[in-house]
PDB file of C-alpha atoms in Angstrom:
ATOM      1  CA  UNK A 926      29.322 -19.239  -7.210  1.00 46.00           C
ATOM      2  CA  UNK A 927      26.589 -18.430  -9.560  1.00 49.00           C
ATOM      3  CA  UNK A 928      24.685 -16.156  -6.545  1.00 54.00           C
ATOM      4  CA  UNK A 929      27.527 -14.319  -6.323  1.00 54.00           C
ATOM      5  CA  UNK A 930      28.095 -13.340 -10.163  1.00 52.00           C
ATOM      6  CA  UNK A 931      24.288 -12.553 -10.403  1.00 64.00           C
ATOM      7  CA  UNK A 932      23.645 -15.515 -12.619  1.00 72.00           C
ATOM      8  CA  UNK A 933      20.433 -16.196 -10.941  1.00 74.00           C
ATOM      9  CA  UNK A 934      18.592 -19.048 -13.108  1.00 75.00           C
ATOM     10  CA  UNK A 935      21.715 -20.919 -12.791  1.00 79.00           C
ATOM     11  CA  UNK A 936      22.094 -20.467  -9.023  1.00 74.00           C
ATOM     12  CA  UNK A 937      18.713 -21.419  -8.771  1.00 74.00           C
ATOM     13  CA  UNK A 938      19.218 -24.622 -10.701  1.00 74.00           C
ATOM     14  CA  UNK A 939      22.024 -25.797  -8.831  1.00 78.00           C
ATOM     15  CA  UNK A 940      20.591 -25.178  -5.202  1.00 78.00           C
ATOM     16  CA  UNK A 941      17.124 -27.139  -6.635  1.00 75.00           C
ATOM     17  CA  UNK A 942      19.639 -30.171  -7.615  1.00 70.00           C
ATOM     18  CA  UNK A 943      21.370 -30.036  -4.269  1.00 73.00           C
ATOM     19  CA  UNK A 944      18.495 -30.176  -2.387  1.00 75.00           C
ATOM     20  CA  UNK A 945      16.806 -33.511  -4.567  1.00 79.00           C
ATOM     21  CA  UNK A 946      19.381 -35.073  -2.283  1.00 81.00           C
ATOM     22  CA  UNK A 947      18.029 -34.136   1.026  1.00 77.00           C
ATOM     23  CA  UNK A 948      16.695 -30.605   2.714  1.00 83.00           C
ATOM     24  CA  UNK A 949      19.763 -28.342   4.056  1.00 82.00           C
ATOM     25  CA  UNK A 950      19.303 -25.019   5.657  1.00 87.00           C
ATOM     26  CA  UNK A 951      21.775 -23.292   3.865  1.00 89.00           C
ATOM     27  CA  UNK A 952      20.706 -23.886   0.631  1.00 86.00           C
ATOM     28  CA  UNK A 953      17.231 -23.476   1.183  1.00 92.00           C
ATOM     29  CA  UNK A 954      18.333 -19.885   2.966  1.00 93.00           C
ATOM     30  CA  UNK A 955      20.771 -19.323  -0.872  1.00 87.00           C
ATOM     31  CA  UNK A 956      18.089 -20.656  -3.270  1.00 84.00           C
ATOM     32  CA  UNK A 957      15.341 -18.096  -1.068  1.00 93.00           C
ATOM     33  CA  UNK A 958      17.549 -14.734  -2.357  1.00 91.00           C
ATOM     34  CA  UNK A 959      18.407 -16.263  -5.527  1.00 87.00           C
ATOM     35  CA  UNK A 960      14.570 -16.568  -5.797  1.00 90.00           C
ATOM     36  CA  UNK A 961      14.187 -13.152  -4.559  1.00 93.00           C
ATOM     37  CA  UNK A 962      16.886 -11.365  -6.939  1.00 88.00           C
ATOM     38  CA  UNK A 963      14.592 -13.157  -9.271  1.00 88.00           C
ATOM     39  CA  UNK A 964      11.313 -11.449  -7.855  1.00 92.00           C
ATOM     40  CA  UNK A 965      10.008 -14.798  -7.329  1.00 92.00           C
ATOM     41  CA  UNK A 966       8.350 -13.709  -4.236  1.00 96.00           C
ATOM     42  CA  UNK A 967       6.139 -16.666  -3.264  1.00 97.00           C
ATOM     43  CA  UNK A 968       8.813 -19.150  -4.271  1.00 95.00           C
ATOM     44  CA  UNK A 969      11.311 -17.102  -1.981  1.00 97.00           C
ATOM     45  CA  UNK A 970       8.453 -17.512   1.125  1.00 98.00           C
ATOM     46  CA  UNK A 971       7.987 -21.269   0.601  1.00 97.00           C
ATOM     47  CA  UNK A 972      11.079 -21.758   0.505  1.00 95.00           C
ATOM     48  CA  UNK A 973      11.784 -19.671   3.542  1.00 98.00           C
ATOM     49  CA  UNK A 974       9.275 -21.679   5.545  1.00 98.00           C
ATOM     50  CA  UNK A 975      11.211 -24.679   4.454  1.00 96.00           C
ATOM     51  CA  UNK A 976      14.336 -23.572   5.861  1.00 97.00           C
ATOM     52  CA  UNK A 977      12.472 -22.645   9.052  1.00 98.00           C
ATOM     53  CA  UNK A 978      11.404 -26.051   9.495  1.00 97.00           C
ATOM     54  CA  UNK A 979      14.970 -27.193   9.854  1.00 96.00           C
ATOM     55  CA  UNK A 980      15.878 -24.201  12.102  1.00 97.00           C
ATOM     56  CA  UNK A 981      12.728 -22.213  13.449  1.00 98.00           C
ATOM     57  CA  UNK A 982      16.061 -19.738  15.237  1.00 98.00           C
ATOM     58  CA  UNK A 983      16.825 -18.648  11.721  1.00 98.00           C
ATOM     59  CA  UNK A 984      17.401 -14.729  11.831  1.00 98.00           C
ATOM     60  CA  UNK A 985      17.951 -14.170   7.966  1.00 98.00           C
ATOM     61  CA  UNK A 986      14.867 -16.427   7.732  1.00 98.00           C
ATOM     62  CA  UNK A 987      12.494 -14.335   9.993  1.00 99.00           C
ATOM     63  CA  UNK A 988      13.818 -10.867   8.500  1.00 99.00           C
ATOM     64  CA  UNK A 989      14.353 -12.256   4.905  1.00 98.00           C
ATOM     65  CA  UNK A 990      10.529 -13.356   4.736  1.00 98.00           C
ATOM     66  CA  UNK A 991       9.199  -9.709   7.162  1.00 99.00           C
ATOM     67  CA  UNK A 992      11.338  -7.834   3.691  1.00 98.00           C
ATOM     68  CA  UNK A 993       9.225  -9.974   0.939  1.00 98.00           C
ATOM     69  CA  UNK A 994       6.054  -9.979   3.048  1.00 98.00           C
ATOM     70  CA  UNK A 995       6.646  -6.308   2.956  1.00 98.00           C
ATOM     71  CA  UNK A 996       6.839  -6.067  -1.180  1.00 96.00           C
ATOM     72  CA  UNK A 997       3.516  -7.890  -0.838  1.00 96.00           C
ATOM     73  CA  UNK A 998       1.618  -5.411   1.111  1.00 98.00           C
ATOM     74  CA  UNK A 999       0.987  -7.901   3.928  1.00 98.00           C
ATOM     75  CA  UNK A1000       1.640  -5.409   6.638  1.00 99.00           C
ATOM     76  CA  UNK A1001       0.626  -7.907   9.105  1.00 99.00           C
ATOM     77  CA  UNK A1002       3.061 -10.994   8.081  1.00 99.00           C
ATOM     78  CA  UNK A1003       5.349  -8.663   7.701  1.00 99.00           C
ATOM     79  CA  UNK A1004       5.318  -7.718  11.677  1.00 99.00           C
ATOM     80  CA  UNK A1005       5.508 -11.041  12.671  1.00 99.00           C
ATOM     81  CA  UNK A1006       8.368 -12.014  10.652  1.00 99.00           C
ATOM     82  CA  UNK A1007      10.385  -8.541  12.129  1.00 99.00           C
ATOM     83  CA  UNK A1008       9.285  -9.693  15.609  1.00 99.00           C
ATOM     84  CA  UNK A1009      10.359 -12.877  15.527  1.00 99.00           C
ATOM     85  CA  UNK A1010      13.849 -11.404  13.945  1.00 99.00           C
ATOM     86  CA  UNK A1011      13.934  -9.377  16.361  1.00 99.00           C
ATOM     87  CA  UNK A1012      13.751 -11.909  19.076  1.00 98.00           C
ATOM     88  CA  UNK A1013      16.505 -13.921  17.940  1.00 98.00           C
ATOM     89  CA  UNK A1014      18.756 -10.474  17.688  1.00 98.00           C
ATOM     90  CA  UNK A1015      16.835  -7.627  19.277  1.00 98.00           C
ATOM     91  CA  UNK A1016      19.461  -5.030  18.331  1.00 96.00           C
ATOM     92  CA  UNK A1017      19.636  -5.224  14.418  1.00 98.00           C
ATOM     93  CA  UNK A1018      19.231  -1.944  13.667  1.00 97.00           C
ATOM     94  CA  UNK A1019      17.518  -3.091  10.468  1.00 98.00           C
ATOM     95  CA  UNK A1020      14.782  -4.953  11.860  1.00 98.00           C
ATOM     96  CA  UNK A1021      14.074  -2.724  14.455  1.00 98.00           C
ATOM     97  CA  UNK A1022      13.400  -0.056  11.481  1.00 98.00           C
ATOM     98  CA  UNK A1023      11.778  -2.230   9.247  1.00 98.00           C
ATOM     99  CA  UNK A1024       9.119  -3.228  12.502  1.00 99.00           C
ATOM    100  CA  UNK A1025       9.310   0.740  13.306  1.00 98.00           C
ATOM    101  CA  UNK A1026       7.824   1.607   9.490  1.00 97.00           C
ATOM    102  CA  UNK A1027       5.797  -1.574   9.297  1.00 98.00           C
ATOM    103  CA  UNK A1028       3.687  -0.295  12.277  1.00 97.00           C
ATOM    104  CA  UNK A1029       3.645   2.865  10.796  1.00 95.00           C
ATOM    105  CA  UNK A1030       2.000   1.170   7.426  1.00 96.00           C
ATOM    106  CA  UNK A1031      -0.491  -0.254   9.930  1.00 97.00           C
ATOM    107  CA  UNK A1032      -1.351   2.995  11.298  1.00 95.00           C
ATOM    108  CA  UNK A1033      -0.079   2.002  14.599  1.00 97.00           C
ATOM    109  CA  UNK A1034       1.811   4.997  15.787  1.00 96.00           C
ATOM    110  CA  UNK A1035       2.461   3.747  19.255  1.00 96.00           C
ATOM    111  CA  UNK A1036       4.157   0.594  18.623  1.00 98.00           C
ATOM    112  CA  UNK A1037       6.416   2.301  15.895  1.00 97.00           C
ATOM    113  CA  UNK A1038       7.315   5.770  18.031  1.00 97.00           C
ATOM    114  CA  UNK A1039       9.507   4.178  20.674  1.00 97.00           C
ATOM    115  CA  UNK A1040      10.984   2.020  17.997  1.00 97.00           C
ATOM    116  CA  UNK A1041      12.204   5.192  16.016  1.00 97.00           C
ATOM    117  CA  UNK A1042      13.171   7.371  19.026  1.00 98.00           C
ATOM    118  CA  UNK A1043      15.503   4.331  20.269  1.00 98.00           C
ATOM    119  CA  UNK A1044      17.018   4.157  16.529  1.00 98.00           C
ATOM    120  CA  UNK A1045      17.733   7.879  16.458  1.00 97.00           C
ATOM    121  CA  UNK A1046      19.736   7.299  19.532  1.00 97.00           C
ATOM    122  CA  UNK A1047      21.440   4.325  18.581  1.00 97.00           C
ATOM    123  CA  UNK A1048      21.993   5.859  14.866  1.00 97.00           C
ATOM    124  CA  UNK A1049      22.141   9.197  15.367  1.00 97.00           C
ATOM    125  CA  UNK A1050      23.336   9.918  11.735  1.00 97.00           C
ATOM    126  CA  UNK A1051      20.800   8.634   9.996  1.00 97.00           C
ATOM    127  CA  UNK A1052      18.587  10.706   8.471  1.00 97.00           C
ATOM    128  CA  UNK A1053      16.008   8.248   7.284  1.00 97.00           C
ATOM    129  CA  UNK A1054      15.192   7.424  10.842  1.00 98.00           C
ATOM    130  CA  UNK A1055      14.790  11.077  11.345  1.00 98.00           C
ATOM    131  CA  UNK A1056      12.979  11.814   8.644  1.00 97.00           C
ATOM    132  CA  UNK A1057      10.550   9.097   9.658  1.00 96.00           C
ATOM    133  CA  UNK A1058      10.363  10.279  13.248  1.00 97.00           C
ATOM    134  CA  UNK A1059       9.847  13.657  11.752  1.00 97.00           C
ATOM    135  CA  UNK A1060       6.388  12.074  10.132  1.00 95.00           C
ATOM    136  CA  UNK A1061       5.848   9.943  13.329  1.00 95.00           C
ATOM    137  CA  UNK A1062       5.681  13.276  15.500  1.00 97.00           C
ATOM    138  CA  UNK A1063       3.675  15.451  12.870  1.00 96.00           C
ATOM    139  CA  UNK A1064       1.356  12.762  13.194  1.00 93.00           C
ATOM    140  CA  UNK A1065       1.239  12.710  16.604  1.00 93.00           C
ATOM    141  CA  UNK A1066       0.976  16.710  16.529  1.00 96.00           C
ATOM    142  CA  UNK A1067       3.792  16.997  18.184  1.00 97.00           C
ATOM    143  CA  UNK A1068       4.612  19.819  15.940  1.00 98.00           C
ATOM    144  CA  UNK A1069       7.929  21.257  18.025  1.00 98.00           C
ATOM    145  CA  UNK A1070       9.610  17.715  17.495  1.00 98.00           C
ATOM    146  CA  UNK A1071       8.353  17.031  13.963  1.00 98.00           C
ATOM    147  CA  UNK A1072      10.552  20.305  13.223  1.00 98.00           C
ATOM    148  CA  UNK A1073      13.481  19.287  14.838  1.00 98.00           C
ATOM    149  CA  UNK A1074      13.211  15.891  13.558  1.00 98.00           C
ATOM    150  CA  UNK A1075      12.791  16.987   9.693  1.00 98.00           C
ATOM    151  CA  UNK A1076      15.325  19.942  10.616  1.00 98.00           C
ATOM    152  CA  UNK A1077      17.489  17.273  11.477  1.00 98.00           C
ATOM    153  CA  UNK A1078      16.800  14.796   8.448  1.00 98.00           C
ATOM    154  CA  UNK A1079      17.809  17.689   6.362  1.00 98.00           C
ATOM    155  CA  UNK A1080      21.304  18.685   7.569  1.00 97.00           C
ATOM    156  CA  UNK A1081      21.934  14.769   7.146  1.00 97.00           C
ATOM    157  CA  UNK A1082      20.682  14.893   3.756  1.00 95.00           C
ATOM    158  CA  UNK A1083      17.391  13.517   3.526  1.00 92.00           C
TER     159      UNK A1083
END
């Protein structure tokens, strides 16, 4: 109740007194984005890893920490988490662009370019993903597509 009205410090109390009675997934999973709301970002991984211990096939888990390893700059955690999402569900559009711009962050342009030309199929109306491909391309010097990519980000609005 308390995650849901944004009352964070309360939410967080009452999952911590739950779980004094024994470890359960879904509470570790709720007190990990009350922690998060609460930019408690290390609390929100350990507690993460906790969950995963009960249930190592946790999607949220996997893409939930790849998101705060991402606020931390650790590129690298970060892949491993979307990867692992990813192979639990590998066609959450979400995870596949948060793996497509984490490779980009680690300047590895091949592993993100399929990812983004797959996502501009499958979402054809984002213009994020365009945008990004547009970057992906220029990068690349493939200056014909970088155009039509950003010329398409723009009529979408981005």
């Amino acid at each position: 109740i308390h995650l849901n009205k944004q009352q964070y410090d309360e939410a967080v109390a009452s999952f911590e007194h739950v779980l004094q009675y024994g470890e359960h997934h879904g509470v570790l999973v709720n007190l990990a984005s009350a922690q998060t709301e609460q930019q408690l970002t290390e609390a929100a991984v350990a507690t993460l890893q906790r969950a995963l211990d009960l249930d190592a096939a946790c999607f949220t888990c996997h893409y939930n920490l790849g998101n705060l390893y991402w606020s931390k700059d650790a590129h690298s955690e970060a892949r491993e988490s979307f990867l692992l999402a990813l192979a639990l569900r590998p066609s959450d559009i979400d995870a596949r662009y948060n793996l497509a711009i984490t490779h980009l962050a680690l300047e590895d342009l091949d592993a993100a370019l399929p990812l983004l030309e797959s996502l501009s199929t499958d979402t054809p109306e984002n213009g994020v993903v365009w945008r990004e491909l547009g970057r992906i391309y220029a990068l690349s010097a493939r200056i014909a597509d970088s155009e039509a990519a950003y010329a398409r980000a723009e009529e979408l609005g981005e």
